[in-house]
Coordinates of C-alpha atoms in Angstrom, one line a residue:
Chain A
M56 CA 170.4 144.6 103.8
A57 CA 168.0 143.9 106.8
G58 CA 170.7 144.8 109.0
G59 CA 170.4 146.7 112.3
G60 CA 171.8 149.7 110.7
D61 CA 168.8 150.4 108.7
E62 CA 166.7 153.0 109.5
L63 CA 162.8 153.0 108.0
K64 CA 160.4 155.8 108.8
L65 CA 156.7 155.8 107.4
L66 CA 154.8 158.9 106.8
G67 CA 151.1 157.8 107.1
M68 CA 147.6 158.7 108.0
W69 CA 145.6 156.2 110.0
A70 CA 142.4 155.8 107.8
S71 CA 144.5 155.5 104.3
P72 CA 144.2 151.9 102.7
F73 CA 147.4 152.8 100.8
V74 CA 149.2 153.5 104.0
L75 CA 147.7 150.2 105.3
Q76 CA 149.3 148.3 102.3
V77 CA 152.7 149.4 103.4
K78 CA 152.1 148.7 107.0
L79 CA 151.0 145.1 106.2
A80 CA 154.1 144.8 103.8
L81 CA 156.4 146.1 106.7
S82 CA 154.9 143.7 109.3
F83 CA 154.9 140.7 107.1
K84 CA 158.7 141.4 106.6
G85 CA 159.1 141.7 110.3
L86 CA 160.6 145.1 109.9
S87 CA 160.6 147.7 112.7
Y88 CA 160.0 151.3 111.7
E89 CA 159.1 154.7 113.2
Y90 CA 155.8 155.7 112.2
V91 CA 154.8 159.2 111.7
E92 CA 151.1 160.2 111.7
E93 CA 150.6 163.0 109.1
D94 CA 147.7 165.8 109.5
L95 CA 146.7 166.0 105.8
R96 CA 145.1 169.3 106.1
N97 CA 148.5 170.8 107.5
K98 CA 151.1 168.5 105.8
S99 CA 154.5 168.4 107.4
G100 CA 157.4 169.9 105.9
L101 CA 159.1 166.3 105.7
L102 CA 156.0 164.8 103.8
L103 CA 156.2 167.9 101.4
S104 CA 160.0 167.7 100.8
S105 CA 159.8 163.8 100.7
N106 CA 157.2 163.6 98.0
P107 CA 157.1 166.9 96.2
V108 CA 155.5 165.5 93.2
H109 CA 152.3 164.0 94.8
K110 CA 152.5 165.4 98.3
K111 CA 150.7 162.3 99.4
V112 CA 151.0 159.5 102.1
P113 CA 152.6 157.0 102.4
V114 CA 156.1 157.8 101.9
L115 CA 158.6 155.6 103.2
I116 CA 161.8 157.1 104.4
H117 CA 164.8 154.3 104.1
N118 CA 168.1 155.6 105.4
G119 CA 166.9 159.1 104.4
K120 CA 166.0 158.3 101.0
P121 CA 162.2 158.5 100.2
V122 CA 160.1 156.0 98.4
C123 CA 156.6 157.1 97.4
E124 CA 153.4 155.5 95.9
P125 CA 152.4 152.3 97.8
Q126 CA 152.8 149.6 95.0
V127 CA 156.1 151.1 94.3
I128 CA 157.0 150.9 98.2
V129 CA 155.7 147.3 98.6
Q130 CA 157.9 146.2 95.7
Y131 CA 160.9 148.1 97.0
L132 CA 160.6 146.2 100.3
D133 CA 160.4 143.2 98.6
E134 CA 163.4 143.6 96.7
V135 CA 165.6 145.3 99.5
Y136 CA 164.3 142.7 102.1
S137 CA 164.4 139.7 99.7
A138 CA 166.0 137.5 102.3
T139 CA 163.5 138.6 105.0
G140 CA 160.2 137.2 105.8
P141 CA 157.9 135.9 103.0
S142 CA 158.6 137.2 99.2
F143 CA 155.5 138.7 98.0
L144 CA 156.2 138.4 94.2
P145 CA 156.8 134.9 93.1
V146 CA 159.9 133.9 91.2
D147 CA 158.3 132.8 88.0
P148 CA 158.1 135.7 85.4
Y149 CA 154.6 134.7 84.5
E150 CA 153.1 134.6 87.8
R151 CA 154.9 137.8 88.8
A152 CA 153.0 139.4 85.6
M153 CA 149.8 137.8 86.9
A154 CA 150.3 139.3 90.5
R155 CA 151.3 142.8 89.0
F156 CA 148.2 142.5 86.8
W157 CA 145.7 141.9 89.7
A158 CA 147.5 144.5 92.2
S159 CA 146.9 147.0 89.2
F160 CA 143.2 145.8 88.8
I161 CA 142.7 146.4 92.5
D162 CA 143.9 149.7 92.3
E163 CA 142.2 150.8 89.2
K164 CA 138.8 149.2 89.1
I165 CA 138.0 148.1 92.7
L166 CA 139.0 151.5 94.3
A167 CA 137.5 153.4 91.6
A168 CA 134.1 151.6 91.9
W169 CA 134.3 151.9 95.8
T170 CA 134.8 155.7 95.6
Q171 CA 132.1 156.2 93.1
G172 CA 129.7 153.9 95.3
S173 CA 130.5 155.7 98.4
R174 CA 131.0 159.3 97.3
G175 CA 129.3 159.6 93.9
K176 CA 128.0 163.2 93.0
T177 CA 124.3 161.9 92.4
E178 CA 122.3 158.8 93.6
E179 CA 122.4 157.3 89.8
D180 CA 126.3 157.8 90.0
K181 CA 126.5 156.0 93.4
A182 CA 124.1 153.2 92.2
E183 CA 126.5 152.7 89.1
G184 CA 129.6 152.9 91.2
K185 CA 127.9 150.0 93.3
K186 CA 127.1 148.0 90.3
Q187 CA 130.8 148.3 89.1
W188 CA 132.0 147.3 92.4
S189 CA 129.9 144.0 92.3
V190 CA 131.3 143.1 88.6
A191 CA 134.8 144.1 89.9
V192 CA 134.6 142.1 92.9
E193 CA 133.3 139.0 91.1
T194 CA 136.1 139.3 88.5
L195 CA 138.5 139.2 91.5
E196 CA 136.6 136.2 92.8
G197 CA 137.4 134.5 89.6
A198 CA 141.0 135.3 90.0
L199 CA 141.0 133.9 93.5
R200 CA 139.3 130.7 92.1
D201 CA 141.5 130.2 89.0
C202 CA 144.9 131.4 90.2
G203 CA 144.7 130.4 94.0
K204 CA 144.0 126.8 93.0
G205 CA 142.5 126.1 96.4
K206 CA 145.2 127.8 98.3
P207 CA 144.5 129.9 101.1
F208 CA 146.0 133.2 99.8
F209 CA 146.4 134.9 96.4
G210 CA 150.1 134.3 97.1
G211 CA 149.5 130.6 97.4
D212 CA 150.3 128.9 100.9
S213 CA 151.4 132.4 102.3
V214 CA 150.5 135.9 101.6
G215 CA 151.9 137.6 98.4
Y216 CA 151.6 141.1 96.6
V217 CA 147.9 140.9 95.8
D218 CA 147.1 139.8 99.3
V219 CA 149.0 142.8 100.6
V220 CA 147.3 145.2 98.1
L221 CA 143.9 143.9 98.7
G222 CA 144.4 143.7 102.4
G223 CA 144.8 147.5 102.6
L224 CA 141.3 147.9 101.8
L225 CA 139.7 145.5 104.2
G226 CA 139.1 148.2 107.0
W227 CA 137.1 150.4 104.7
V228 CA 135.2 147.5 103.2
H229 CA 133.8 146.7 106.6
A230 CA 133.1 150.5 107.3
N231 CA 131.3 150.9 104.0
E232 CA 129.1 148.0 104.9
E233 CA 128.3 149.5 108.2
A234 CA 128.0 153.1 107.2
F235 CA 126.7 153.2 103.6
G236 CA 125.0 149.9 103.4
I237 CA 127.2 148.7 100.6
R238 CA 127.2 144.9 100.9
S239 CA 130.9 144.8 99.8
L240 CA 131.4 141.1 99.8
D241 CA 128.3 138.7 99.2
P242 CA 128.7 135.2 100.7
Q243 CA 126.6 133.9 97.8
R244 CA 128.4 135.5 94.9
T245 CA 131.9 135.7 96.2
P246 CA 132.5 133.1 98.9
L247 CA 136.1 132.8 98.3
L248 CA 136.5 136.4 98.9
V249 CA 134.6 136.4 102.0
A250 CA 136.6 133.5 103.3
W251 CA 139.8 135.0 102.3
S252 CA 139.0 138.5 103.9
E253 CA 138.2 136.4 107.1
R254 CA 141.2 134.5 107.1
F255 CA 143.5 137.3 106.2
G256 CA 141.9 139.6 108.8
A257 CA 142.5 137.0 111.5
L258 CA 146.2 136.5 110.7
E259 CA 148.3 137.7 113.8
T260 CA 150.4 140.2 111.8
V261 CA 147.4 141.6 110.3
E262 CA 144.9 142.1 113.2
P263 CA 146.6 144.7 115.2
L264 CA 146.9 146.7 112.1
M265 CA 143.4 147.1 111.0
P266 CA 141.8 150.4 111.8
D267 CA 138.9 150.6 114.2
V268 CA 135.9 150.4 112.0
S269 CA 133.7 152.9 113.8
R270 CA 136.3 155.7 113.7
L271 CA 136.5 154.9 110.0
V272 CA 132.4 155.3 109.8
D273 CA 132.9 158.5 111.7
L274 CA 135.5 159.8 109.4
G275 CA 133.5 158.7 106.2
K276 CA 130.4 160.5 107.7
M277 CA 132.3 163.7 108.4
V278 CA 134.1 163.7 104.7
L279 CA 130.8 163.4 103.1
A280 CA 129.0 166.1 105.5
R281 CA 131.9 168.5 104.6
E282 CA 131.6 167.7 100.8
A283 CA 128.0 168.4 100.9
A284 CA 128.2 171.5 102.9
A285 CA 130.7 172.8 100.2
A286 CA 128.6 171.7 97.4
A287 CA 125.7 173.4 98.8
G288 CA 127.9 176.6 99.5
A289 CA 128.9 176.5 95.8
S290 CA 125.4 176.3 94.5
N291 CA 124.2 179.1 96.7
Chain B
M76 CA 164.4 131.5 77.8
A77 CA 165.1 133.6 74.5
G78 CA 165.5 130.4 72.8
G79 CA 164.4 129.8 69.2
G80 CA 161.5 127.7 70.5
D81 CA 159.6 130.9 72.0
E82 CA 156.6 132.1 70.3
L83 CA 155.5 135.6 70.8
K84 CA 152.5 137.1 69.4
L85 CA 151.2 140.8 70.0
L86 CA 147.7 141.8 69.7
G87 CA 147.7 145.6 69.0
M88 CA 146.2 148.7 67.4
W89 CA 148.8 150.8 65.2
A90 CA 147.8 154.2 66.9
S91 CA 147.6 153.2 70.6
P92 CA 150.3 154.4 72.6
F93 CA 150.3 151.5 75.1
V94 CA 151.0 149.1 72.2
L95 CA 153.9 151.3 71.0
Q96 CA 155.4 150.6 74.5
V97 CA 155.2 147.0 74.0
K98 CA 156.6 147.3 70.5
L99 CA 159.5 149.4 71.5
A100 CA 160.3 146.9 74.4
L101 CA 160.2 143.9 72.1
S102 CA 162.4 145.6 69.5
F103 CA 165.1 146.9 72.2
K104 CA 165.2 143.4 73.3
G105 CA 165.7 142.3 69.5
L106 CA 162.8 139.8 69.9
S107 CA 161.0 138.9 66.9
Y108 CA 157.2 138.4 67.2
E109 CA 153.9 138.1 65.2
Y110 CA 151.9 141.3 65.2
V111 CA 148.2 141.2 64.8
E112 CA 146.4 144.4 64.2
E113 CA 143.0 144.5 66.0
D114 CA 139.8 146.1 64.8
L115 CA 138.9 147.8 68.3
R116 CA 135.3 148.2 67.0
N117 CA 135.1 144.6 66.3
K118 CA 137.4 142.9 68.6
S119 CA 138.6 139.3 67.7
G120 CA 137.8 136.3 69.6
L121 CA 141.6 136.0 70.3
L122 CA 141.5 139.5 72.0
L123 CA 138.5 138.9 74.1
S124 CA 139.4 135.4 75.3
S125 CA 143.1 136.6 76.1
N126 CA 142.2 139.6 78.0
P127 CA 138.6 139.0 79.3
V128 CA 139.0 141.5 82.1
H129 CA 140.0 144.7 80.1
K130 CA 139.4 143.6 76.5
K131 CA 142.0 145.9 75.7
V132 CA 145.2 146.0 73.6
P133 CA 148.1 145.4 73.9
V134 CA 148.1 141.7 74.8
L135 CA 151.2 139.6 74.5
I136 CA 150.8 136.0 74.0
H137 CA 153.9 133.9 74.9
N138 CA 153.7 130.5 74.2
G139 CA 150.1 130.5 74.4
K140 CA 149.7 132.3 77.7
P141 CA 148.3 135.9 77.6
V142 CA 150.0 139.0 79.4
C143 CA 148.0 142.1 79.6
E144 CA 148.5 145.7 80.6
P145 CA 151.5 147.4 79.0
Q146 CA 153.7 148.1 82.2
V147 CA 153.2 144.7 83.2
I148 CA 154.1 143.4 79.8
V149 CA 157.3 145.5 79.7
Q150 CA 158.5 144.2 83.0
Y151 CA 157.5 140.6 82.0
L152 CA 159.7 141.0 78.9
D153 CA 162.5 142.3 81.0
E154 CA 162.3 139.5 83.4
V155 CA 161.9 136.6 80.9
Y156 CA 164.7 138.0 78.6
S157 CA 167.1 139.1 81.3
A158 CA 170.1 138.1 79.4
T159 CA 168.8 139.7 76.0
G160 CA 169.3 143.2 75.0
P161 CA 169.3 146.0 77.6
S162 CA 167.8 145.6 81.1
F163 CA 164.9 148.2 81.4
L164 CA 165.0 148.1 85.1
P165 CA 168.4 148.9 87.0
V166 CA 169.7 146.4 89.4
D167 CA 169.8 148.7 92.6
P168 CA 166.2 148.5 94.3
Y169 CA 166.1 152.2 95.0
E170 CA 166.8 153.0 91.3
R171 CA 164.0 150.4 90.3
A172 CA 161.7 152.2 92.6
M173 CA 162.5 155.5 90.9
A174 CA 162.0 154.0 87.5
R175 CA 158.5 152.6 88.5
F176 CA 157.7 155.8 90.4
W177 CA 158.2 158.0 87.1
A178 CA 156.7 155.1 85.0
S179 CA 153.5 155.4 87.0
F180 CA 153.6 159.3 87.0
I181 CA 153.6 159.1 83.0
D182 CA 150.7 156.8 83.1
E183 CA 148.5 158.8 85.6
K184 CA 149.6 162.4 85.3
I185 CA 150.9 162.9 81.9
L186 CA 148.4 160.8 79.9
A187 CA 145.4 162.1 81.8
A188 CA 146.6 165.7 81.4
W189 CA 147.0 165.1 77.6
T190 CA 143.6 163.3 77.4
Q191 CA 141.7 166.0 78.9
G192 CA 143.8 169.0 76.9
S193 CA 142.7 167.3 73.5
R194 CA 139.4 165.7 74.3
G195 CA 138.0 167.8 77.1
K196 CA 134.2 168.4 77.3
T197 CA 134.3 172.0 77.4
E198 CA 137.1 174.7 76.3
E199 CA 137.6 175.6 80.0
D200 CA 138.2 171.7 80.5
K201 CA 140.8 171.6 77.9
A202 CA 142.4 174.7 78.8
E203 CA 142.9 173.1 82.4
G204 CA 144.1 169.9 80.8
K205 CA 146.7 171.8 78.8
K206 CA 147.7 173.7 82.1
Q207 CA 148.2 170.4 83.9
W208 CA 150.1 169.1 81.0
S209 CA 152.5 171.9 81.3
V210 CA 153.0 171.4 85.0
A211 CA 153.4 167.5 84.6
V212 CA 155.9 167.9 81.7
E213 CA 157.9 170.3 83.9
T214 CA 157.9 167.9 86.6
L215 CA 159.3 165.1 84.3
E216 CA 161.9 167.6 83.1
G217 CA 163.1 167.9 86.8
A218 CA 163.2 164.1 86.9
L219 CA 165.4 164.0 83.8
R220 CA 167.6 166.7 85.0
D221 CA 168.0 165.2 88.6
C222 CA 168.0 161.4 88.0
G223 CA 169.6 161.4 84.5
K224 CA 172.6 163.5 85.8
G225 CA 173.4 164.6 82.1
K226 CA 173.0 161.1 80.8
P227 CA 171.3 160.7 77.4
F228 CA 168.2 158.6 78.7
F229 CA 166.1 158.2 81.7
G230 CA 167.7 154.9 82.0
G231 CA 171.3 156.4 81.9
D232 CA 173.5 155.6 78.9
S233 CA 171.1 153.2 77.3
V234 CA 167.3 153.2 77.2
G235 CA 165.5 152.1 80.2
Y236 CA 162.0 151.3 81.7
V237 CA 160.9 155.3 81.8
D238 CA 162.2 155.7 78.1
V239 CA 160.2 152.9 76.9
V240 CA 157.1 154.0 78.9
L241 CA 157.5 157.7 77.8
G242 CA 158.4 156.6 74.1
G243 CA 155.1 155.1 73.5
L244 CA 153.7 158.8 73.7
L245 CA 156.0 160.3 71.1
G246 CA 153.7 159.8 68.1
W247 CA 150.7 161.6 70.0
V248 CA 152.9 164.3 71.1
H249 CA 153.8 165.2 67.6
A250 CA 150.3 164.7 66.4
N251 CA 149.0 166.8 69.3
E252 CA 151.3 169.7 68.2
E253 CA 150.0 169.5 64.6
A254 CA 146.4 168.9 65.1
F255 CA 145.2 170.8 68.1
G256 CA 148.0 173.5 68.8
I257 CA 149.0 172.1 71.9
R258 CA 152.8 172.9 72.2
S259 CA 153.7 169.7 73.9
L260 CA 157.2 170.2 74.5
D261 CA 158.5 173.7 74.9
P262 CA 162.4 174.2 74.2
Q263 CA 162.6 177.1 76.6
R264 CA 160.8 175.3 79.6
T265 CA 161.7 171.7 78.8
P266 CA 165.0 171.6 76.9
L267 CA 166.2 168.3 78.1
L268 CA 162.8 166.5 77.3
V269 CA 162.9 168.1 73.9
A270 CA 166.5 166.9 73.3
W271 CA 165.6 163.6 74.6
S272 CA 162.5 163.1 72.2
E273 CA 164.9 164.0 69.2
R274 CA 167.6 161.7 70.6
F275 CA 165.0 158.8 71.4
G276 CA 163.1 159.2 68.3
A277 CA 166.1 159.1 66.1
L278 CA 167.4 155.6 67.3
E279 CA 167.7 153.1 64.7
T280 CA 165.5 150.7 66.7
V281 CA 162.8 153.5 67.3
E282 CA 162.3 155.3 64.1
P283 CA 160.6 152.3 62.0
L284 CA 158.1 151.9 64.9
M285 CA 156.9 155.4 65.1
P286 CA 153.3 155.8 63.7
D287 CA 152.9 158.2 60.8
V288 CA 151.9 161.7 62.2
S289 CA 149.6 162.7 59.6
R290 CA 147.4 159.4 60.0
L291 CA 147.3 160.0 63.8
V292 CA 146.0 163.5 63.1
D293 CA 143.3 162.1 60.7
L294 CA 142.4 159.6 63.3
G295 CA 142.3 162.1 66.1
K296 CA 140.2 164.5 64.1
M297 CA 137.8 161.6 63.3
V298 CA 137.5 160.5 66.9
L299 CA 136.8 164.2 68.0
A300 CA 134.2 164.4 65.2
R301 CA 132.4 161.2 66.0
E302 CA 132.3 162.2 69.6
A303 CA 130.8 165.7 69.0
A304 CA 128.3 164.1 66.6
A305 CA 127.3 161.6 69.5
A306 CA 127.0 164.6 72.0
A307 CA 125.0 166.6 69.6
G308 CA 122.6 163.6 69.0
A309 CA 122.4 163.1 73.1
S310 CA 121.5 166.7 73.3
N311 CA 118.7 166.8 70.8

């Protein structure tokens, strides 16, 4: 299936953690692909026709057929290219269920807390988001301790599904620390996650894919300023 | 794997659409299981220890090992009992991706719109929820038309993953129509979904599992009254 006739195209946006999840999956599988950067304020016809339901990146187009939603794409790549690179999902059904559980936890709890902590509407809202981030991150620390059993990755000795999903967030974790003073990962409270983030970020496959933190900070500040201006305009 | 030594226990709550998804999956697979009704205002020690992260139903306990989150459970059952009953997910990776995409759409868009439409904080909020429900349901109608290719179910000739996920909502779809005047499925605008809901609801496996609509209506009204009283108390 991973033959030379395969054509893979990824529609993305450089700062998106969801696009990074797919980039990571493609690179771990050793697949070459064409990358198309989208301007999200002026979306291409290809993006709109490939993902008419959500109109969002990432979209993976495989031999002309679009696949949308990051976790769906990562599982698709794992199944189509099962003989190529590492298997993201384990073979055992119970372990697969655990991996899907934690991937969904990252998408629902970690990302929601992070958004609220950095972009909440009021200071109380932001404080509540930061609190929820701490709780969620400590829960994930427990998962790494209990499920990882001393292995270097959520996937065990090599990276797996949860590593890929969590890895997509790493750029913004660092940017948040720098720009918004959110201490994303505390070495005292989440030592395993701190070690994981350093180990994962330093992988030969991962390092070149990580977005530039200062560019992320600039983008984050610009988005916040734009939102503040829109809110001020709305209240005038 | 589906041998006589297997012990399956489901922690549930009769009115939960998510629990119904799992009940449907278990029944389509022809599996017998012990059902434990939870009082969500006084959760059991077993629920809290089996799902310490979310503390929610459904939880499936399989030979003592808990699996949480409805879509994770349905996929787990499909994988463990692959030789039993219908396969919920198709064999082809692209079709599997499509099924996962639509299941996630139902969870994210349809359920969010439905909650907002029936439990929104203001009348405008509810009206917006009902509008979004219409849009989402029409999108799903398109999926049934394009992907179903005239077949009776999302899964084709037999029920599949999307049927199970959507089927969990059927009781509340009918209750919403009765209690809140939300015309959930319009025969003019979504004729295929209307036909699907009648066909699915009449299946021998499905009918006995469907919650009693008048009990759902009573519960819905009670929850709304409780929320209104709490809101009035908070503003006094």
